[in-house]
CSV table of C-alpha atoms and ligand atoms in Angstrom, one decimal:
chain,number,residue,atom,x,y,z
A,1,MET,CA,-15.9,10.4,-18.1
A,2,SER,CA,-19.6,11.0,-17.5
A,3,GLN,CA,-20.2,14.4,-15.9
A,4,PRO,CA,-21.6,14.4,-12.3
A,5,LEU,CA,-24.3,17.0,-11.4
A,6,LYS,CA,-22.5,20.4,-11.3
A,7,PRO,CA,-22.5,21.9,-7.8
A,8,ALA,CA,-23.8,25.4,-7.7
A,9,THR,CA,-21.0,27.9,-7.0
A,10,TYR,CA,-20.6,31.6,-6.6
A,11,ALA,CA,-17.7,33.9,-7.3
A,12,ILE,CA,-15.3,31.2,-8.4
A,13,ARG,CA,-13.3,31.4,-11.7
A,14,GLU,CA,-11.1,28.4,-11.6
A,15,PHE,CA,-12.3,24.8,-11.5
A,16,HIS,CA,-10.5,21.5,-11.5
A,17,GLN,CA,-11.7,19.0,-14.1
A,18,ASN,CA,-10.8,15.4,-14.6
A,19,GLU,CA,-10.3,13.9,-18.0
A,20,ASP,CA,-10.9,10.4,-16.8
A,21,ILE,CA,-11.7,8.2,-13.8
A,22,LEU,CA,-8.0,7.8,-13.0
A,23,ALA,CA,-7.6,11.5,-12.8
A,24,PHE,CA,-10.5,11.6,-10.4
A,25,HIS,CA,-8.8,9.0,-8.2
A,26,ALA,CA,-5.6,11.1,-8.2
A,27,GLU,CA,-7.6,14.2,-7.3
A,28,GLU,CA,-9.4,12.5,-4.4
A,29,PHE,CA,-6.2,11.0,-3.2
A,30,MET,CA,-4.3,14.3,-3.2
A,31,LEU,CA,-7.1,16.2,-1.4
A,32,THR,CA,-8.1,13.6,1.2
A,33,GLY,CA,-5.2,11.1,1.3
A,34,CYS,CA,-7.3,8.2,0.2
A,35,THR,CA,-9.4,6.8,-2.7
A,36,VAL,CA,-11.1,3.5,-3.4
A,37,ILE,CA,-10.9,1.6,-6.7
A,38,GLU,CA,-13.8,-0.7,-6.9
A,39,ASN,CA,-14.1,-4.2,-8.4
A,40,LEU,CA,-10.5,-4.6,-9.4
A,41,TRP,CA,-10.4,-8.4,-8.8
A,42,ASN,CA,-13.1,-11.0,-9.6
A,43,GLU,CA,-14.3,-13.9,-7.4
A,44,ALA,CA,-11.9,-16.5,-8.9
A,45,GLU,CA,-8.9,-14.3,-8.4
A,46,LEU,CA,-10.0,-13.6,-4.8
A,47,ALA,CA,-10.3,-17.3,-4.1
A,48,GLU,CA,-6.8,-17.7,-5.4
A,49,PHE,CA,-5.5,-14.9,-3.1
A,50,ARG,CA,-7.2,-16.4,-0.1
A,51,THR,CA,-5.8,-19.9,-0.6
A,52,ALA,CA,-2.3,-18.5,-1.3
A,53,LEU,CA,-2.3,-16.1,1.7
A,54,ASP,CA,-3.4,-18.8,4.2
A,55,ALA,CA,-0.8,-21.2,2.9
A,56,ILE,CA,2.0,-18.6,3.2
A,57,TYR,CA,0.9,-17.8,6.8
A,58,THR,CA,1.0,-21.5,7.6
A,59,GLN,CA,4.4,-21.9,6.0
A,60,GLN,CA,5.9,-18.8,7.7
A,61,THR,CA,4.5,-19.8,11.1
A,62,ALA,CA,6.3,-23.2,10.7
A,63,GLU,CA,9.5,-21.5,9.5
A,64,ILE,CA,9.8,-19.4,12.7
A,65,GLY,CA,8.9,-22.2,15.0
A,66,GLY,CA,5.1,-21.7,15.7
A,67,GLU,CA,2.7,-19.0,16.5
A,68,SER,CA,4.1,-18.6,20.0
A,69,GLN,CA,7.3,-17.2,18.4
A,70,LEU,CA,5.2,-14.7,16.4
A,71,ALA,CA,3.4,-13.7,19.5
A,72,VAL,CA,6.7,-12.6,21.1
A,73,ILE,CA,6.9,-9.8,18.4
A,74,LYS,CA,3.1,-9.3,18.1
A,75,ASP,CA,3.3,-10.6,14.6
A,76,LYS,CA,0.5,-13.2,14.7
A,77,ASN,CA,-1.9,-13.3,11.8
A,78,ILE,CA,0.4,-11.4,9.4
A,79,ALA,CA,2.0,-13.0,6.4
A,80,ARG,CA,5.0,-11.0,5.1
A,81,CYS,CA,6.8,-10.5,1.8
A,82,LEU,CA,4.1,-12.3,-0.2
A,83,VAL,CA,5.6,-11.6,-3.6
A,84,SER,CA,8.6,-13.8,-2.8
A,85,TYR,CA,6.3,-16.8,-1.8
A,86,ASP,CA,3.7,-16.8,-4.6
A,87,GLU,CA,3.6,-15.1,-8.0
A,88,VAL,CA,-0.2,-14.3,-7.6
A,89,PHE,CA,0.9,-11.5,-5.3
A,90,LEU,CA,3.2,-10.1,-8.0
A,91,LYS,CA,0.2,-10.1,-10.2
A,92,MET,CA,-1.7,-8.3,-7.5
A,93,ALA,CA,1.1,-5.7,-7.0
A,94,THR,CA,1.4,-4.9,-10.7
A,95,HIS,CA,-2.2,-4.5,-11.7
A,96,GLU,CA,-2.2,-2.1,-14.6
A,97,ARG,CA,-4.7,0.3,-13.2
A,98,ILE,CA,-2.8,0.6,-9.9
A,99,LEU,CA,0.5,1.2,-11.6
A,100,LYS,CA,-1.1,3.9,-13.8
A,101,LEU,CA,-2.4,5.7,-10.7
A,102,LEU,CA,0.9,5.3,-8.9
A,103,THR,CA,2.8,6.8,-11.9
A,104,ARG,CA,0.6,9.8,-11.7
A,105,LEU,CA,1.1,10.2,-8.0
A,106,LEU,CA,4.8,9.1,-7.5
A,107,GLY,CA,6.3,9.6,-11.0
A,108,ASP,CA,7.8,6.9,-13.1
A,109,TYR,CA,10.4,5.6,-10.6
A,110,PHE,CA,8.9,3.8,-7.6
A,111,ILE,CA,9.5,0.5,-6.0
A,112,LEU,CA,7.6,-2.2,-4.1
A,113,SER,CA,8.4,-1.4,-0.4
A,114,LEU,CA,6.5,-4.2,1.3
A,115,GLN,CA,3.5,-6.5,0.9
A,116,ASN,CA,1.8,-7.9,4.0
A,117,GLY,CA,-1.2,-10.1,4.3
A,118,ILE,CA,-3.4,-9.0,7.2
A,119,ILE,CA,-5.5,-11.9,8.6
A,120,ASN,CA,-8.1,-10.1,10.8
A,121,LEU,CA,-9.6,-12.9,12.9
A,122,PRO,CA,-13.1,-12.6,14.5
A,123,ASN,CA,-13.0,-10.8,17.9
A,124,GLN,CA,-9.2,-10.7,18.1
A,125,PRO,CA,-7.8,-7.2,17.9
A,126,ASN,CA,-4.1,-6.9,17.0
A,127,TYR,CA,-1.8,-3.9,16.7
A,128,GLN,CA,-3.1,-3.1,13.3
A,129,THR,CA,-6.3,-2.0,15.0
A,130,PHE,CA,-4.3,0.8,16.7
A,131,TRP,CA,-3.8,4.1,14.8
A,132,HIS,CA,-0.5,4.3,12.9
A,133,ARG,CA,1.3,5.6,9.8
A,134,ASP,CA,2.9,3.0,7.6
A,135,LEU,CA,6.1,5.2,7.4
A,136,GLN,CA,6.5,4.5,11.1
A,137,TYR,CA,7.7,7.0,13.7
A,138,GLN,CA,7.8,9.8,11.1
A,139,HIS,CA,6.3,13.2,12.0
A,140,PHE,CA,7.2,15.5,9.1
A,141,THR,CA,5.0,16.3,6.2
A,142,SER,CA,5.8,16.3,2.5
A,143,SER,CA,4.0,18.3,-0.3
A,144,ARG,CA,4.1,15.2,-2.5
A,145,PRO,CA,3.6,11.5,-1.5
A,146,LEU,CA,6.7,9.6,-0.6
A,147,ALA,CA,4.9,6.2,-0.4
A,148,ILE,CA,1.5,4.9,-1.2
A,149,ASN,CA,-0.5,1.9,0.1
A,150,ALA,CA,-2.9,-0.2,-1.9
A,151,MET,CA,-4.9,-2.3,0.5
A,152,THR,CA,-6.7,-5.1,-1.5
A,153,CYS,CA,-9.9,-6.2,0.2
A,154,VAL,CA,-9.6,-10.0,-0.2
A,155,ASP,CA,-12.8,-10.4,1.9
A,156,ASN,CA,-15.6,-7.9,2.4
A,157,PHE,CA,-14.6,-4.9,4.5
A,158,ASN,CA,-17.8,-3.8,6.2
A,159,GLU,CA,-19.3,-2.6,9.6
A,160,GLU,CA,-19.2,-6.2,10.9
A,161,THR,CA,-15.9,-7.4,9.6
A,162,GLY,CA,-14.2,-4.1,10.3
A,163,GLY,CA,-13.4,-1.7,7.4
A,164,THR,CA,-10.2,0.3,7.4
A,165,TYR,CA,-10.5,3.5,9.5
A,166,ILE,CA,-8.7,6.6,8.2
A,167,LEU,CA,-8.3,10.2,9.5
A,168,PRO,CA,-8.7,12.2,6.3
A,169,HIS,CA,-6.0,14.9,5.5
A,170,THR,CA,-3.7,13.8,8.3
A,171,HIS,CA,-0.9,13.0,5.9
A,172,HIS,CA,-0.5,16.8,5.9
A,173,THR,CA,-0.2,17.1,9.7
A,174,GLU,CA,2.9,16.3,11.8
A,175,LYS,CA,1.4,15.2,15.2
A,176,PHE,CA,-1.2,12.7,15.8
A,177,PRO,CA,-4.4,14.7,16.2
A,178,SER,CA,-6.3,15.3,19.4
A,179,ASP,CA,-8.8,12.7,20.8
A,180,GLU,CA,-11.6,15.1,20.0
A,181,PHE,CA,-10.5,15.3,16.3
A,182,VAL,CA,-10.1,11.6,16.0
A,183,LEU,CA,-13.6,10.9,17.4
A,184,LYS,CA,-15.2,13.5,15.2
A,185,HIS,CA,-13.4,12.9,12.0
A,186,GLN,CA,-12.5,9.2,11.8
A,187,ARG,CA,-14.0,7.7,8.7
A,188,VAL,CA,-14.5,4.1,8.0
A,189,CYS,CA,-13.7,2.8,4.4
A,190,ASN,CA,-16.0,-0.1,3.8
A,191,ALA,CA,-15.6,-1.9,0.4
A,192,GLN,CA,-16.5,-5.1,-1.3
A,193,ALA,CA,-14.0,-7.9,-1.7
A,194,GLY,CA,-12.0,-7.1,-4.9
A,195,SER,CA,-11.8,-3.4,-4.2
A,196,VAL,CA,-8.6,-1.6,-3.4
A,197,LEU,CA,-8.1,1.2,-0.9
A,198,VAL,CA,-5.3,3.5,-2.0
A,199,PHE,CA,-4.0,5.8,0.6
A,200,ASP,CA,-0.9,7.9,1.4
A,201,SER,CA,1.4,5.9,3.7
A,202,MET,CA,1.6,9.0,6.0
A,203,LEU,CA,-2.2,9.0,6.5
A,204,TYR,CA,-3.1,7.8,10.0
A,205,HIS,CA,-5.2,4.7,9.7
A,206,ARG,CA,-6.1,1.5,11.5
A,207,ALA,CA,-7.9,-1.8,10.9
A,208,GLY,CA,-11.5,-2.0,12.2
A,209,TYR,CA,-12.5,-4.5,14.9
A,210,ASN,CA,-13.8,-7.8,13.3
A,211,ALA,CA,-17.1,-8.5,15.1
A,212,SER,CA,-18.3,-11.0,12.6
A,213,GLN,CA,-17.8,-14.8,12.6
A,214,GLN,CA,-15.7,-14.7,9.4
A,215,ILE,CA,-12.0,-14.1,8.8
A,216,ARG,CA,-11.4,-10.7,7.1
A,217,ARG,CA,-8.3,-10.8,5.0
A,218,GLY,CA,-6.5,-7.8,3.3
A,219,VAL,CA,-3.3,-7.5,1.5
A,220,ASN,CA,-1.4,-4.2,2.2
A,221,THR,CA,1.0,-3.5,-0.7
A,222,MET,CA,3.1,-0.4,-0.1
A,223,TYR,CA,5.0,1.4,-2.9
A,224,SER,CA,7.6,4.1,-2.3
A,225,LEU,CA,10.1,6.3,-3.9
A,226,PRO,CA,13.3,4.3,-4.3
A,227,PHE,CA,15.3,6.1,-1.6
A,228,ILE,CA,13.1,4.6,1.1
A,229,LYS,CA,14.5,1.3,2.5
A,230,GLN,CA,12.3,-1.8,1.8
A,231,GLN,CA,11.0,-3.7,4.9
A,232,ILE,CA,12.6,-6.9,3.5
A,233,ASN,CA,15.2,-6.8,0.7
A,234,LEU,CA,13.2,-8.0,-2.2
A,235,ALA,CA,16.2,-8.5,-4.4
A,236,THR,CA,17.6,-11.2,-2.1
A,237,ALA,CA,14.1,-12.5,-1.0
A,238,THR,CA,13.3,-13.2,-4.7
A,239,GLU,CA,16.9,-14.3,-5.3
A,240,TYR,CA,17.1,-11.8,-8.2
A,241,LYS,CA,14.9,-14.1,-10.2
A,242,TYR,CA,13.4,-11.2,-12.3
A,243,ALA,CA,16.7,-9.6,-13.1
A,244,ALA,CA,16.3,-10.0,-16.8
A,245,ASP,CA,13.0,-8.1,-16.7
A,246,LYS,CA,13.7,-4.3,-16.9
A,247,PHE,CA,10.5,-3.2,-15.3
A,248,LEU,CA,10.4,-5.9,-12.5
A,249,SER,CA,14.1,-5.5,-11.6
A,250,GLN,CA,13.5,-1.7,-11.1
A,251,PHE,CA,10.1,-2.3,-9.4
A,252,LEU,CA,11.5,-4.9,-6.9
A,253,GLY,CA,14.4,-2.6,-6.0
A,254,TYR,CA,17.2,-4.6,-7.6
A,255,ASP,CA,18.7,-1.3,-8.8
A,256,SER,CA,18.1,0.9,-5.8
A,257,ASP,CA,19.8,-1.0,-3.1
A,258,ALA,CA,23.0,0.5,-1.7
A,259,ASP,CA,26.1,-0.6,-3.6
A,260,ALA,CA,28.7,-2.7,-1.7
A,261,ASN,CA,31.7,-0.4,-2.5
A,262,VAL,CA,33.0,2.4,-4.7
A,263,GLN,CA,34.0,0.2,-7.5
A,264,THR,CA,30.6,-1.5,-7.8
A,265,TRP,CA,28.9,1.9,-7.6
A,266,ARG,CA,31.0,3.3,-10.5
A,267,GLU,CA,30.9,0.1,-12.6
A,268,LYS,CA,27.1,0.1,-12.5
A,269,ARG,CA,26.9,3.7,-13.7
A,270,ILE,CA,29.5,3.2,-16.4
A,271,LYS,CA,27.5,0.2,-17.7
A,272,ARG,CA,24.3,2.2,-17.6
A,273,ASN,CA,25.9,5.2,-19.4
A,274,LEU,CA,27.4,3.0,-22.1
A,275,SER,CA,24.1,1.2,-22.7
A,276,GLN,CA,22.2,4.5,-22.9
A,277,ASN,CA,24.6,5.9,-25.4
A,278,LEU,CA,24.4,3.0,-27.8
B,1,AKG,O1,-6.4,-4.2,7.9
B,1,AKG,C1,-6.6,-3.0,7.8
B,1,AKG,O2,-7.7,-2.5,7.6
B,1,AKG,C2,-5.5,-2.0,8.0
B,1,AKG,C3,-4.2,-2.7,8.1
B,1,AKG,C4,-3.1,-1.8,8.4
B,1,AKG,O3,-3.3,-0.8,9.1
B,1,AKG,C5,-1.7,-2.0,7.9
B,1,AKG,O4,-1.5,-3.0,7.2
B,1,AKG,O5,-0.9,-1.1,8.0
């Protein structure tokens, strides 16, 4: 990795050094709660994401009986569980660089927790523009991340279209900070389409207000340690179609769902033990 200008220091003996750019992203994530990976997707791939996302939203709106139904639960302009509708979103969720960073931060057993498409329409705030954590209603802190979000900027996130706002370090605080702190320390993450904002799911964040004339789409993919329940059961949503693939079946949570009864629990472990001892 090319060395940045060395900051002048005084009376310091120990320095953290990164062996590569991925290590820098991991360092930045651990210290602030957020890091941005730029240019992960090209224009052709982004065009594919846009078309697929819009089609899924149209399909899901029809499935539930129209937008008025979505309005009842304040779920307008959000498309859910994208991986089970179109494989381009599985490709998005399993980008090699993202998985490598997640392995550094979460270890080698994590699952896909949710994947939502956020369709941020011009001049129409929704509940995503309110501060929240993605592990909702939780007020404890953890020394290591429990879950991580990768927000793919499908369109440009900028001052006009509304970047994602974060409150740095707040994954390490229990309560939502004071109004004064929020106003002073909120930071907007603007990024070009194709970039990915990676942040701790406990970090307070919100969508920016879209004051432009264009739709601003993002896909929020959340990964978690396997003991955290998925928003939608991805084993049943994908009808176990990836069961033969060792990585995908673990990644989609086929192996981490609660077992139906004692016998199934034991049989699964016996089978696993026998295959490991072969
Ligand atoms: O669209 C954004 O910038 C943020 C979306 C968000 O807060 C979420 O999906 O949880």
